């Protein structure tokens, strides 16, 4: 309860104060683990491990440099600890949620890493999101199903960019990324989720454009045409003033 209150206060604060409060939330959870051990209280222990991960991720977002990297690595370790208790069979929803948190944390690490290390982290992130799909079915939870497909596609695009130097597996990764974004767009609509829909369209356009660069002749022309359509869809939501970066 105290760690939850601290996280709420941290979310409402900003800058160094927000980071400090998230650090306190993580410390509070760790203090709880002195009583709630994995052997005596496995469920509570796993819950606190995930809460530690969440607090550390948020603290890392508000911290720079080597300290931020250290916090992200500790968040990943905390999620992996929780998964020692929560299994797909025993606690499917908690397991899937933690896999999603793990994927997001690994993606955060990958974004800030370079070279082969970044590629390794993107691969692990994609695998975590793919694992969550064992539980997050389209029928049972369409929004989370779509989110995981979007995140898988994003991980594959990043991996394909790294693989372009060697060319090994690039086409396969991009084809899988395109399929993942199209799956996400089966659920995401412009009316219900305009920003998310535009992001998926934009990333789909990126993946199709990368495929087009590898193709030739009519195949390349078709892929460029599809990429342009996806980009135009994204621009229906992205405006120059509101989404200049995109």
mmCIF file of C-alpha atoms in Angstrom:
data_model
loop_
_atom_site.group_PDB
_atom_site.id
_atom_site.type_symbol
_atom_site.label_atom_id
_atom_site.label_comp_id
_atom_site.label_asym_id
_atom_site.label_seq_id
_atom_site.Cartn_x
_atom_site.Cartn_y
_atom_site.Cartn_z
ATOM 1 C CA UNK A 1 0.000 0.000 0.000
ATOM 2 C CA UNK A 2 2.795 2.427 0.889
ATOM 3 C CA UNK A 3 4.749 1.646 -2.266
ATOM 4 C CA UNK A 4 1.597 2.181 -4.320
ATOM 5 C CA UNK A 5 1.028 5.569 -2.702
ATOM 6 C CA UNK A 6 4.647 6.526 -3.350
ATOM 7 C CA UNK A 7 4.325 5.556 -7.020
ATOM 8 C CA UNK A 8 1.170 7.639 -7.303
ATOM 9 C CA UNK A 9 2.890 10.643 -5.734
ATOM 10 C CA UNK A 10 5.917 10.084 -7.981
ATOM 11 C CA UNK A 11 3.743 10.010 -11.089
ATOM 12 C CA UNK A 12 2.219 13.337 -10.099
ATOM 13 C CA UNK A 13 5.626 14.905 -9.363
ATOM 14 C CA UNK A 14 8.290 15.793 -11.898
ATOM 15 C CA UNK A 15 12.048 15.781 -12.375
ATOM 16 C CA UNK A 16 14.334 14.828 -9.518
ATOM 17 C CA UNK A 17 11.482 14.695 -7.002
ATOM 18 C CA UNK A 18 9.618 12.155 -9.101
ATOM 19 C CA UNK A 19 12.769 10.016 -9.439
ATOM 20 C CA UNK A 20 13.345 10.198 -5.683
ATOM 21 C CA UNK A 21 9.816 9.016 -4.917
ATOM 22 C CA UNK A 22 10.068 6.110 -7.345
ATOM 23 C CA UNK A 23 13.347 5.152 -5.656
ATOM 24 C CA UNK A 24 11.551 5.190 -2.292
ATOM 25 C CA UNK A 25 8.793 2.999 -3.718
ATOM 26 C CA UNK A 26 11.348 0.429 -4.879
ATOM 27 C CA UNK A 27 13.119 0.559 -1.502
ATOM 28 C CA UNK A 28 9.804 0.018 0.307
ATOM 29 C CA UNK A 29 9.096 -3.077 -1.761
ATOM 30 C CA UNK A 30 12.567 -4.411 -1.043
ATOM 31 C CA UNK A 31 12.017 -3.916 2.676
ATOM 32 C CA UNK A 32 8.833 -5.974 2.392
ATOM 33 C CA UNK A 33 10.853 -8.817 0.871
ATOM 34 C CA UNK A 34 12.761 -9.135 4.146
ATOM 35 C CA UNK A 35 9.531 -10.609 5.540
ATOM 36 C CA UNK A 36 7.825 -11.970 2.426
ATOM 37 C CA UNK A 37 10.463 -14.447 1.299
ATOM 38 C CA UNK A 38 10.159 -16.533 -1.832
ATOM 39 C CA UNK A 39 9.942 -19.754 0.176
ATOM 40 C CA UNK A 40 7.378 -18.604 2.745
ATOM 41 C CA UNK A 41 5.249 -16.226 0.656
ATOM 42 C CA UNK A 42 5.898 -16.974 -3.027
ATOM 43 C CA UNK A 43 2.883 -15.113 -4.448
ATOM 44 C CA UNK A 44 3.512 -11.973 -2.406
ATOM 45 C CA UNK A 45 7.245 -12.177 -3.176
ATOM 46 C CA UNK A 46 6.555 -12.323 -6.906
ATOM 47 C CA UNK A 47 4.119 -9.393 -6.663
ATOM 48 C CA UNK A 48 6.688 -7.250 -4.864
ATOM 49 C CA UNK A 49 9.361 -8.169 -7.407
ATOM 50 C CA UNK A 50 7.134 -6.899 -10.212
ATOM 51 C CA UNK A 51 6.360 -3.730 -8.287
ATOM 52 C CA UNK A 52 10.102 -3.188 -7.811
ATOM 53 C CA UNK A 53 10.546 -3.540 -11.552
ATOM 54 C CA UNK A 54 7.839 -0.992 -12.285
ATOM 55 C CA UNK A 55 9.280 1.538 -9.847
ATOM 56 C CA UNK A 56 12.823 1.074 -11.159
ATOM 57 C CA UNK A 57 11.693 1.489 -14.769
ATOM 58 C CA UNK A 58 9.936 4.730 -13.917
ATOM 59 C CA UNK A 59 12.968 5.951 -11.964
ATOM 60 C CA UNK A 60 15.205 5.090 -14.936
ATOM 61 C CA UNK A 61 12.984 7.174 -17.229
ATOM 62 C CA UNK A 62 13.761 10.148 -14.995
ATOM 63 C CA UNK A 63 17.476 9.448 -14.677
ATOM 64 C CA UNK A 64 20.323 9.776 -17.164
ATOM 65 C CA UNK A 65 23.499 7.967 -18.133
ATOM 66 C CA UNK A 66 24.980 4.968 -16.394
ATOM 67 C CA UNK A 67 22.579 5.235 -13.460
ATOM 68 C CA UNK A 68 19.599 4.929 -15.784
ATOM 69 C CA UNK A 69 21.137 1.852 -17.433
ATOM 70 C CA UNK A 70 21.756 0.274 -14.026
ATOM 71 C CA UNK A 71 18.153 0.857 -12.970
ATOM 72 C CA UNK A 72 16.793 -0.683 -16.177
ATOM 73 C CA UNK A 73 18.969 -3.751 -15.717
ATOM 74 C CA UNK A 74 17.693 -4.129 -12.152
ATOM 75 C CA UNK A 75 14.097 -3.791 -13.395
ATOM 76 C CA UNK A 76 14.681 -6.603 -15.893
ATOM 77 C CA UNK A 77 16.156 -8.764 -13.118
ATOM 78 C CA UNK A 78 13.123 -8.073 -10.896
ATOM 79 C CA UNK A 79 10.671 -9.141 -13.612
ATOM 80 C CA UNK A 80 12.678 -12.308 -14.245
ATOM 81 C CA UNK A 81 12.559 -13.035 -10.523
ATOM 82 C CA UNK A 82 8.758 -12.740 -10.511
ATOM 83 C CA UNK A 83 8.594 -15.205 -13.402
ATOM 84 C CA UNK A 84 10.340 -17.803 -11.236
ATOM 85 C CA UNK A 85 7.061 -18.016 -9.288
ATOM 86 C CA UNK A 86 4.363 -17.046 -11.771
ATOM 87 C CA UNK A 87 4.120 -19.624 -14.544
ATOM 88 C CA UNK A 88 1.835 -19.774 -17.558
ATOM 89 C CA UNK A 89 -0.011 -22.736 -16.018
ATOM 90 C CA UNK A 90 -0.276 -21.579 -12.410
ATOM 91 C CA UNK A 91 -0.951 -17.841 -12.863
ATOM 92 C CA UNK A 92 -1.523 -17.161 -16.569
ATOM 93 C CA UNK A 93 -2.639 -13.537 -16.258
ATOM 94 C CA UNK A 94 0.151 -12.517 -13.860
ATOM 95 C CA UNK A 95 2.660 -14.416 -16.013
ATOM 96 C CA UNK A 96 1.510 -12.660 -19.195
ATOM 97 C CA UNK A 97 1.477 -9.228 -17.543
ATOM 98 C CA UNK A 98 5.010 -9.763 -16.270
ATOM 99 C CA UNK A 99 6.178 -10.972 -19.685
ATOM 100 C CA UNK A 100 4.797 -7.734 -21.146
ATOM 101 C CA UNK A 101 6.553 -5.649 -18.499
ATOM 102 C CA UNK A 102 9.761 -7.582 -19.145
ATOM 103 C CA UNK A 103 9.452 -6.957 -22.881
ATOM 104 C CA UNK A 104 8.960 -3.234 -22.328
ATOM 105 C CA UNK A 105 11.954 -3.045 -19.975
ATOM 106 C CA UNK A 106 14.179 -4.938 -22.419
ATOM 107 C CA UNK A 107 13.033 -2.640 -25.207
ATOM 108 C CA UNK A 108 13.972 0.336 -23.067
ATOM 109 C CA UNK A 109 17.438 -1.143 -22.606
ATOM 110 C CA UNK A 110 17.719 -1.933 -26.325
ATOM 111 C CA UNK A 111 16.842 1.617 -27.341
ATOM 112 C CA UNK A 112 19.781 2.938 -25.332
ATOM 113 C CA UNK A 113 22.254 0.203 -26.299
ATOM 114 C CA UNK A 114 24.189 -0.088 -29.549
ATOM 115 C CA UNK A 115 25.320 -2.745 -31.995
ATOM 116 C CA UNK A 116 25.051 -6.419 -31.165
ATOM 117 C CA UNK A 117 23.979 -5.704 -27.578
ATOM 118 C CA UNK A 118 21.007 -3.681 -28.794
ATOM 119 C CA UNK A 119 20.052 -6.461 -31.215
ATOM 120 C CA UNK A 120 20.247 -9.066 -28.444
ATOM 121 C CA UNK A 121 17.981 -7.013 -26.215
ATOM 122 C CA UNK A 122 15.465 -6.401 -29.021
ATOM 123 C CA UNK A 123 15.360 -10.143 -29.664
ATOM 124 C CA UNK A 124 14.707 -10.883 -26.000
ATOM 125 C CA UNK A 125 12.021 -8.183 -25.901
ATOM 126 C CA UNK A 126 10.268 -9.659 -28.919
ATOM 127 C CA UNK A 127 10.376 -13.132 -27.374
ATOM 128 C CA UNK A 128 8.795 -11.823 -24.164
ATOM 129 C CA UNK A 129 5.925 -10.192 -26.063
ATOM 130 C CA UNK A 130 5.481 -13.348 -28.164
ATOM 131 C CA UNK A 131 5.325 -15.431 -24.984
ATOM 132 C CA UNK A 132 2.525 -13.239 -23.644
ATOM 133 C CA UNK A 133 0.450 -14.143 -26.715
ATOM 134 C CA UNK A 134 0.133 -17.664 -25.323
ATOM 135 C CA UNK A 135 -2.342 -16.103 -22.891
ATOM 136 C CA UNK A 136 -3.411 -12.844 -24.575
ATOM 137 C CA UNK A 137 -5.713 -14.183 -27.264
ATOM 138 C CA UNK A 138 -7.601 -11.955 -29.660
ATOM 139 C CA UNK A 139 -10.894 -13.297 -28.376
ATOM 140 C CA UNK A 140 -10.165 -12.948 -24.672
ATOM 141 C CA UNK A 141 -8.249 -9.649 -24.672
ATOM 142 C CA UNK A 142 -8.145 -8.016 -28.101
ATOM 143 C CA UNK A 143 -6.448 -4.804 -26.978
ATOM 144 C CA UNK A 144 -3.518 -6.555 -25.289
ATOM 145 C CA UNK A 145 -3.327 -9.024 -28.182
ATOM 146 C CA UNK A 146 -2.946 -6.056 -30.527
ATOM 147 C CA UNK A 147 -0.395 -4.371 -28.238
ATOM 148 C CA UNK A 148 1.781 -7.463 -28.157
ATOM 149 C CA UNK A 149 1.653 -7.824 -31.929
ATOM 150 C CA UNK A 150 2.610 -4.159 -32.310
ATOM 151 C CA UNK A 151 5.533 -4.599 -29.938
ATOM 152 C CA UNK A 152 6.681 -7.772 -31.695
ATOM 153 C CA UNK A 153 6.595 -5.922 -35.005
ATOM 154 C CA UNK A 154 8.560 -3.038 -33.547
ATOM 155 C CA UNK A 155 11.214 -5.394 -32.158
ATOM 156 C CA UNK A 156 11.531 -7.143 -35.524
ATOM 157 C CA UNK A 157 11.984 -3.858 -37.403
ATOM 158 C CA UNK A 158 14.785 -2.889 -35.039
ATOM 159 C CA UNK A 159 16.397 -6.314 -35.475
ATOM 160 C CA UNK A 160 16.079 -6.059 -39.252
ATOM 161 C CA UNK A 161 17.855 -2.712 -39.237
ATOM 162 C CA UNK A 162 20.776 -4.329 -37.419
ATOM 163 C CA UNK A 163 20.748 -7.364 -39.743
ATOM 164 C CA UNK A 164 20.864 -5.240 -42.892
ATOM 165 C CA UNK A 165 24.665 -5.120 -42.754
ATOM 166 C CA UNK A 166 24.912 -8.876 -43.246
ATOM 167 C CA UNK A 167 21.572 -9.409 -44.945
ATOM 168 C CA UNK A 168 21.070 -12.619 -42.986
ATOM 169 C CA UNK A 169 17.419 -13.086 -42.053
ATOM 170 C CA UNK A 170 16.446 -9.499 -42.873
ATOM 171 C CA UNK A 171 13.684 -10.356 -45.351
ATOM 172 C CA UNK A 172 12.159 -12.918 -42.989
ATOM 173 C CA UNK A 173 12.191 -10.481 -40.055
ATOM 174 C CA UNK A 174 10.540 -7.769 -42.115
ATOM 175 C CA UNK A 175 7.852 -10.116 -43.414
ATOM 176 C CA UNK A 176 7.083 -11.146 -39.837
ATOM 177 C CA UNK A 177 7.053 -7.496 -38.731
ATOM 178 C CA UNK A 178 4.570 -6.586 -41.485
ATOM 179 C CA UNK A 179 2.339 -9.491 -40.453
ATOM 180 C CA UNK A 180 2.514 -8.403 -36.792
ATOM 181 C CA UNK A 181 1.525 -4.804 -37.562
ATOM 182 C CA UNK A 182 -1.338 -6.008 -39.749
ATOM 183 C CA UNK A 183 -2.533 -8.213 -36.889
ATOM 184 C CA UNK A 184 -2.462 -5.217 -34.540
ATOM 185 C CA UNK A 185 -4.498 -3.206 -37.034
ATOM 186 C CA UNK A 186 -7.207 -5.882 -37.017
ATOM 187 C CA UNK A 187 -8.098 -4.500 -33.582
ATOM 188 C CA UNK A 188 -6.793 -0.931 -33.571
ATOM 189 C CA UNK A 189 -9.061 1.481 -35.398
ATOM 190 C CA UNK A 190 -8.718 5.130 -36.245
ATOM 191 C CA UNK A 191 -11.903 6.017 -34.369
ATOM 192 C CA UNK A 192 -11.232 4.059 -31.181
ATOM 193 C CA UNK A 193 -7.426 4.370 -30.888
ATOM 194 C CA UNK A 194 -6.338 7.157 -33.255
ATOM 195 C CA UNK A 195 -2.810 7.726 -31.907
ATOM 196 C CA UNK A 196 -2.011 4.044 -31.543
ATOM 197 C CA UNK A 197 -3.577 3.300 -34.953
ATOM 198 C CA UNK A 198 -1.369 5.967 -36.540
ATOM 199 C CA UNK A 199 1.730 4.584 -34.825
ATOM 200 C CA UNK A 200 0.970 1.101 -36.136
ATOM 201 C CA UNK A 201 0.341 2.471 -39.626
ATOM 202 C CA UNK A 202 3.599 4.418 -39.490
ATOM 203 C CA UNK A 203 5.639 1.418 -38.387
ATOM 204 C CA UNK A 204 3.903 -0.758 -40.980
ATOM 205 C CA UNK A 205 4.949 1.779 -43.605
ATOM 206 C CA UNK A 206 8.529 1.644 -42.337
ATOM 207 C CA UNK A 207 8.625 -2.164 -42.512
ATOM 208 C CA UNK A 208 7.108 -2.204 -46.009
ATOM 209 C CA UNK A 209 9.588 0.420 -47.180
ATOM 210 C CA UNK A 210 12.480 -1.658 -45.848
ATOM 211 C CA UNK A 211 11.067 -4.691 -47.662
ATOM 212 C CA UNK A 212 10.826 -2.648 -50.856
ATOM 213 C CA UNK A 213 14.526 -1.811 -50.652
ATOM 214 C CA UNK A 214 15.302 -5.527 -50.740
ATOM 215 C CA UNK A 215 12.887 -6.329 -53.571
ATOM 216 C CA UNK A 216 13.109 -5.729 -57.303
ATOM 217 C CA UNK A 217 10.824 -4.833 -60.172
ATOM 218 C CA UNK A 218 7.078 -5.214 -59.706
ATOM 219 C CA UNK A 219 7.479 -6.588 -56.178
ATOM 220 C CA UNK A 220 9.379 -3.493 -55.103
ATOM 221 C CA UNK A 221 6.826 -1.207 -56.753
ATOM 222 C CA UNK A 222 3.967 -2.984 -54.957
ATOM 223 C CA UNK A 223 5.703 -2.721 -51.591
ATOM 224 C CA UNK A 224 6.466 0.992 -52.075
ATOM 225 C CA UNK A 225 2.807 1.542 -52.938
ATOM 226 C CA UNK A 226 1.660 -0.253 -49.777
ATOM 227 C CA UNK A 227 4.195 1.670 -47.693
ATOM 228 C CA UNK A 228 2.878 4.959 -49.095
ATOM 229 C CA UNK A 229 -0.705 3.975 -48.244
ATOM 230 C CA UNK A 230 0.268 3.177 -44.645
ATOM 231 C CA UNK A 231 2.185 6.466 -44.325
ATOM 232 C CA UNK A 232 -0.784 8.437 -45.633
ATOM 233 C CA UNK A 233 -3.039 6.717 -43.118
ATOM 234 C CA UNK A 234 -0.671 7.732 -40.317
ATOM 235 C CA UNK A 235 -0.736 11.329 -41.563
ATOM 236 C CA UNK A 236 -4.512 11.366 -41.158
ATOM 237 C CA UNK A 237 -3.781 11.534 -37.420
ATOM 238 C CA UNK A 238 -0.245 12.928 -37.243
ATOM 239 C CA UNK A 239 -0.242 16.669 -37.787
ATOM 240 C CA UNK A 240 2.810 18.869 -38.245
ATOM 241 C CA UNK A 241 2.143 20.783 -35.034
ATOM 242 C CA UNK A 242 0.860 17.967 -32.856
ATOM 243 C CA UNK A 243 3.214 15.188 -33.961
ATOM 244 C CA UNK A 244 6.183 16.931 -35.522
ATOM 245 C CA UNK A 245 8.650 14.174 -34.576
ATOM 246 C CA UNK A 246 6.552 11.433 -36.191
#
